[in-house]
Amino acid sequence: MKNQLSSFLDECLSKFISAYRSSYSTEHVLIRLLEEWRKKLDNNFVVGSVLMDLSKAFDCIPHELLIAKLAAYGFEDSALLLIFSYLQNRQQSVHINDTFSLFQMLISGVPQGSVLGPILFNIFINDLFMFIEKSSLHNYADDNTISTYAQNIPNLIKILEEDSEIAISWLRENEMIVNPSKFQAIIITKDKIDTSNYKLNVFDKEIKTSSEVKLLGVIQIDSKLNFDKHISILCRKSAGQINALCRMNEYLSFDQKKTLIISFPLSNFRYCSLNWMFSSAKSLLKIENIQKRALRFILNDYEIFI
C-alpha cells in the first residue's frame, strides 16, 4: 500500500494541491498565484479570485465515498480493505476537568494528527480540479482559491460566478460544509479604479469584492499587490514584541537577547517573504527601522543609527 500511495502522489495528484506534500508549501501556492496574476496584468487583463474556506473539512469526509474514489484511482482490494478498517469503528468523547462525555461513533472524517489522514484528504479532494475548466484552482488543505482573468470586469465576474458555483456544487455533493456568504473576493487591475464595490452572486448568495483579502490565514493581499498593509501589520507586531523585550533588558545577556530577537520580532519577516520582499521603498524603510531597533536592543546602544 505504501508503494501505491507514493506512486499516486507523484503521478496523479494535481500540481495545484500543495498541502502535506514534499517540496510544497504555502509560499509555493502564493508565488504561483501572484506570478499568474502579474503575468496577466502585464498583458492588460483584469484578474480576480474567490477565496473559499471549508468548515471542518477533515471531519466531513464520508468513508464510503473515499474508498470509492481510491478504487477508481486503481488501489487494490487489499489496500482498500486495510484503509476502510483504519477509518471504521473509531469513537471519541469530550474530556472537561474530571468529566468524560459518552463515547460516540465516528461516521465520517479522517484522523487528524496522523500521517495517513492528510494524504487521504488530498486524494479525496483531487478530482475537484477536473471540474474547474475556465479558472485555475489553488488548494492548500481546506483553503481553495479560484483565480481567473478576462478582458474586462463584467466578464471576469461572470467566470468567477460560474466556476464558484461548480466548485460549491462539487463540495456539497461530496458532503463538505461550505458557506458562500463567508467567501472573500478580490479584483485586481492596472487601472487606478476602486474594485472593492463589485458583487458576485453565487447560488443566491452575495459575495462582495474587497480591496484586500487574507490568504492562507496570514498574507494580506491588496488590490495593487504592493503589500504595504501586510508589511505595516508585521512591523507593528514586531515593534510590540521589541517593546516587551526592552522591559526585560537588564535581566538578559547578549546571547539571550540575540536569541529572543531572532525567535520573535525578526521571525515575523521570514514567512513567505519572497512574495512581498520587492515592495515599496516606504515599506522597506519600515522593516529597516525595525531591524535597527533590534540591533540597538541587542547591543544595548541606543545612540547608533540615529
Short mmCIF file of C-alpha atoms in Angstrom, two decimals, residues 12-261:
data_model
loop_
_atom_site.label_atom_id
_atom_site.label_comp_id
_atom_site.label_asym_id
_atom_site.label_seq_id
_atom_site.Cartn_x
_atom_site.Cartn_y
_atom_site.Cartn_z
CA CYS A 12 -1.99 11.61 -10.02
CA LEU A 13 -2.36 14.48 -7.56
CA SER A 14 -2.88 17.88 -9.14
CA LYS A 15 0.18 20.12 -9.07
CA PHE A 16 -2.08 22.78 -7.52
CA ILE A 17 -2.55 20.75 -4.32
CA SER A 18 0.23 22.00 -2.07
CA ALA A 19 -0.52 20.88 1.49
CA TYR A 20 1.15 17.88 3.12
CA ARG A 21 3.45 17.20 0.18
CA SER A 22 7.22 17.13 -0.11
CA SER A 23 8.70 20.28 -1.74
CA TYR A 24 5.37 22.13 -1.50
CA SER A 25 4.39 24.87 0.96
CA THR A 26 2.15 27.90 1.47
CA GLU A 27 4.83 30.00 -0.20
CA HIS A 28 4.63 27.65 -3.19
CA VAL A 29 0.91 28.45 -3.52
CA LEU A 30 1.36 32.19 -3.13
CA ILE A 31 4.25 32.54 -5.57
CA ARG A 32 2.39 30.62 -8.26
CA LEU A 33 -0.81 32.59 -7.70
CA LEU A 34 0.82 36.02 -7.57
CA GLU A 35 3.02 35.38 -10.59
CA GLU A 36 -0.05 34.21 -12.50
CA TRP A 37 -1.79 37.50 -11.64
CA ARG A 38 1.21 39.67 -12.52
CA LYS A 39 1.68 37.95 -15.87
CA LYS A 40 -1.96 38.55 -16.85
CA LEU A 41 -1.85 42.17 -15.62
CA ASP A 42 1.23 42.77 -17.78
CA ASN A 43 -0.86 41.60 -20.76
CA ASN A 44 -3.57 44.14 -19.87
CA PHE A 45 -6.09 41.67 -18.46
CA VAL A 46 -8.02 42.12 -15.25
CA VAL A 47 -7.66 39.30 -12.73
CA GLY A 48 -9.77 38.17 -9.84
CA SER A 49 -10.13 35.47 -7.23
CA VAL A 50 -12.67 33.92 -4.93
CA LEU A 51 -11.20 32.56 -1.69
CA MET A 52 -13.16 29.62 -0.31
CA ASP A 53 -12.65 28.24 3.17
CA LEU A 54 -14.22 24.94 4.22
CA SER A 55 -15.55 24.19 7.69
CA LYS A 56 -14.35 21.04 9.45
CA ALA A 57 -13.06 19.68 6.15
CA PHE A 58 -11.17 16.73 7.64
CA ASP A 59 -14.17 15.71 9.75
CA CYS A 60 -16.66 15.65 6.87
CA ILE A 61 -15.11 13.12 4.50
CA PRO A 62 -17.55 10.19 4.06
CA HIS A 63 -15.70 6.90 4.40
CA GLU A 64 -17.59 5.02 1.69
CA LEU A 65 -17.07 7.78 -0.87
CA LEU A 66 -13.36 7.99 -0.04
CA ILE A 67 -12.98 4.24 -0.56
CA ALA A 68 -14.89 4.50 -3.84
CA LYS A 69 -12.50 7.20 -5.04
CA LEU A 70 -9.48 5.13 -4.07
CA ALA A 71 -10.94 2.21 -6.01
CA ALA A 72 -11.50 4.47 -9.04
CA TYR A 73 -7.85 5.52 -8.87
CA GLY A 74 -6.83 1.85 -9.08
CA PHE A 75 -6.00 0.85 -5.49
CA GLU A 76 -6.01 -2.89 -4.91
CA ASP A 77 -8.77 -4.55 -2.87
CA SER A 78 -6.37 -5.46 -0.06
CA ALA A 79 -5.33 -1.80 0.29
CA LEU A 80 -8.96 -0.66 0.26
CA LEU A 81 -9.90 -3.11 3.00
CA LEU A 82 -6.96 -2.01 5.12
CA ILE A 83 -7.82 1.70 4.79
CA PHE A 84 -11.52 1.04 5.46
CA SER A 85 -10.68 -0.87 8.64
CA TYR A 86 -8.39 2.02 9.63
CA LEU A 87 -11.26 4.51 9.32
CA GLN A 88 -14.14 2.46 10.71
CA ASN A 89 -15.24 1.86 14.31
CA ARG A 90 -13.46 4.87 15.78
CA GLN A 91 -15.01 6.53 18.82
CA GLN A 92 -14.47 9.84 20.56
CA SER A 93 -15.55 11.65 23.71
CA VAL A 94 -15.06 15.06 25.28
CA HIS A 95 -12.95 15.44 28.43
CA ILE A 96 -13.54 18.52 30.64
CA ASN A 97 -11.76 18.56 34.00
CA ASP A 98 -12.65 15.16 35.54
CA THR A 99 -15.73 14.54 33.42
CA PHE A 100 -16.00 12.49 30.23
CA SER A 101 -18.91 12.56 27.81
CA LEU A 102 -20.38 9.38 26.37
CA PHE A 103 -18.37 7.87 23.53
CA GLN A 104 -19.82 8.48 20.07
CA MET A 105 -19.06 6.50 16.93
CA LEU A 106 -17.37 8.48 14.13
CA ILE A 107 -19.23 8.03 10.88
CA SER A 108 -17.10 10.35 8.75
CA GLY A 109 -13.74 12.09 8.65
CA VAL A 110 -10.08 11.09 8.61
CA PRO A 111 -7.91 11.09 11.76
CA GLN A 112 -6.18 14.45 12.26
CA GLY A 113 -2.65 14.39 13.58
CA SER A 114 -2.00 11.17 11.71
CA VAL A 115 0.35 10.59 8.78
CA LEU A 116 -2.29 8.97 6.59
CA GLY A 117 -5.14 11.42 7.29
CA PRO A 118 -3.80 14.39 5.26
CA ILE A 119 -2.83 12.10 2.38
CA LEU A 120 -6.35 10.70 2.23
CA PHE A 121 -7.77 14.23 2.32
CA ASN A 122 -5.63 15.27 -0.67
CA ILE A 123 -6.76 12.21 -2.62
CA PHE A 124 -10.39 12.89 -1.74
CA ILE A 125 -10.34 16.49 -2.99
CA ASN A 126 -8.16 15.85 -6.04
CA ASP A 127 -10.98 15.32 -8.56
CA LEU A 128 -12.40 18.80 -7.84
CA PHE A 129 -9.72 20.11 -10.20
CA MET A 130 -11.25 18.13 -13.07
CA PHE A 131 -14.44 20.24 -12.88
CA ILE A 132 -12.87 23.73 -12.91
CA GLU A 133 -12.10 24.49 -16.56
CA LYS A 134 -12.25 28.26 -17.13
CA SER A 135 -10.32 29.23 -13.98
CA SER A 136 -7.34 27.89 -12.10
CA LEU A 137 -7.82 26.40 -8.64
CA HIS A 138 -5.14 26.58 -5.94
CA ASN A 139 -5.57 24.37 -2.88
CA TYR A 140 -3.84 24.25 0.47
CA ALA A 141 -5.68 21.92 2.88
CA ASP A 142 -9.13 23.48 3.43
CA ASP A 143 -8.25 26.73 1.61
CA ASN A 144 -9.33 26.79 -2.04
CA THR A 145 -8.70 29.80 -4.26
CA ILE A 146 -10.35 30.16 -7.67
CA SER A 147 -8.41 32.54 -9.91
CA THR A 148 -9.12 33.74 -13.43
CA TYR A 149 -8.68 36.64 -15.85
CA ALA A 150 -10.66 38.44 -18.55
CA GLN A 151 -10.62 41.46 -20.85
CA ASN A 152 -12.99 43.38 -18.58
CA ILE A 153 -14.54 43.22 -15.13
CA PRO A 154 -18.09 42.07 -16.15
CA ASN A 155 -16.66 39.05 -17.99
CA LEU A 156 -14.32 38.34 -15.08
CA ILE A 157 -17.21 38.35 -12.61
CA LYS A 158 -19.23 36.03 -14.84
CA ILE A 159 -16.43 33.44 -14.97
CA LEU A 160 -15.83 33.64 -11.21
CA GLU A 161 -19.55 33.18 -10.52
CA GLU A 162 -19.82 30.16 -12.84
CA ASP A 163 -16.76 28.36 -11.52
CA SER A 164 -17.61 29.18 -7.90
CA GLU A 165 -21.00 27.54 -8.37
CA ILE A 166 -19.32 24.50 -9.95
CA ALA A 167 -16.91 24.23 -7.01
CA ILE A 168 -19.67 24.66 -4.42
CA SER A 169 -21.82 22.04 -6.13
CA TRP A 170 -18.92 19.58 -6.07
CA LEU A 171 -18.18 20.30 -2.41
CA ARG A 172 -21.80 19.85 -1.38
CA GLU A 173 -22.19 16.66 -3.40
CA ASN A 174 -19.07 15.36 -1.64
CA GLU A 175 -20.60 16.27 1.76
CA MET A 176 -18.24 19.14 2.52
CA ILE A 177 -19.51 22.07 4.61
CA VAL A 178 -19.32 25.26 2.58
CA ASN A 179 -20.76 28.71 3.26
CA PRO A 180 -20.57 31.13 0.28
CA SER A 181 -21.55 34.11 2.45
CA LYS A 182 -18.14 33.84 4.17
CA PHE A 183 -16.12 33.72 0.96
CA GLN A 184 -13.70 36.54 0.08
CA ALA A 185 -13.29 38.03 -3.39
CA ILE A 186 -10.82 40.44 -4.93
CA ILE A 187 -10.45 42.09 -8.34
CA ILE A 188 -7.07 43.42 -9.46
CA THR A 189 -6.49 45.76 -12.37
CA LYS A 190 -3.72 48.04 -13.60
CA ASP A 191 -6.20 50.91 -13.88
CA LYS A 192 -6.49 53.29 -10.95
CA ILE A 193 -10.09 52.42 -10.10
CA ASP A 194 -11.78 51.21 -6.95
CA THR A 195 -12.50 47.49 -7.33
CA SER A 196 -13.98 46.98 -3.87
CA ASN A 197 -17.62 47.71 -4.76
CA TYR A 198 -18.43 44.82 -7.07
CA LYS A 199 -20.71 41.93 -6.18
CA LEU A 200 -20.71 38.28 -7.18
CA ASN A 201 -23.94 36.30 -7.00
CA VAL A 202 -23.33 32.65 -6.23
CA PHE A 203 -26.35 30.44 -5.50
CA ASP A 204 -28.36 33.48 -4.38
CA LYS A 205 -25.56 34.48 -2.02
CA GLU A 206 -23.83 37.82 -2.48
CA ILE A 207 -20.05 37.93 -2.32
CA LYS A 208 -18.65 41.46 -2.16
CA THR A 209 -15.22 42.19 -3.53
CA SER A 210 -12.72 43.77 -1.18
CA SER A 211 -9.66 45.96 -1.66
CA GLU A 212 -7.66 43.46 0.40
CA VAL A 213 -8.03 39.80 1.39
CA LYS A 214 -6.26 37.47 3.77
CA LEU A 215 -4.96 34.39 2.01
CA LEU A 216 -3.91 31.25 3.88
CA GLY A 217 -4.77 32.98 7.12
CA VAL A 218 -1.69 35.20 7.14
CA ILE A 219 -0.76 37.05 3.96
CA GLN A 220 -2.71 40.30 3.46
CA ILE A 221 -3.05 40.82 -0.30
CA ASP A 222 -4.24 44.19 -1.58
CA SER A 223 -5.71 45.07 -4.96
CA LYS A 224 -2.48 46.79 -6.05
CA LEU A 225 -0.17 43.93 -4.99
CA ASN A 226 2.16 46.29 -3.13
CA PHE A 227 1.79 44.56 0.28
CA ASP A 228 2.04 47.87 2.18
CA LYS A 229 -0.78 46.87 4.53
CA HIS A 230 0.76 43.46 5.17
CA ILE A 231 4.19 44.92 5.95
CA SER A 232 2.63 47.52 8.26
CA ILE A 233 0.93 44.71 10.21
CA LEU A 234 4.23 42.81 10.51
CA CYS A 235 6.09 45.93 11.67
CA ARG A 236 3.50 46.76 14.33
CA LYS A 237 3.63 43.22 15.65
CA SER A 238 7.43 43.20 15.70
CA ALA A 239 7.61 46.62 17.36
CA GLY A 240 5.31 45.41 20.14
CA GLN A 241 7.49 42.37 20.71
CA ILE A 242 10.64 44.52 20.90
CA ASN A 243 8.91 46.81 23.40
CA ALA A 244 8.11 43.79 25.56
CA LEU A 245 11.71 42.58 25.40
CA CYS A 246 13.05 46.02 26.29
CA ARG A 247 11.21 45.81 29.61
CA MET A 248 13.35 42.76 30.44
CA ASN A 249 16.57 44.30 29.12
CA GLU A 250 18.53 44.38 32.38
CA TYR A 251 17.87 40.69 33.08
CA LEU A 252 19.08 39.36 29.71
CA SER A 253 22.58 38.57 28.48
CA PHE A 254 23.83 39.40 24.99
CA ASP A 255 23.27 35.84 23.74
CA GLN A 256 19.79 35.70 25.26
CA LYS A 257 18.85 38.99 23.61
CA LYS A 258 20.12 37.78 20.25
CA THR A 259 18.17 34.52 20.53
CA LEU A 260 14.95 36.28 21.53
CA ILE A 261 15.19 38.88 18.76
#
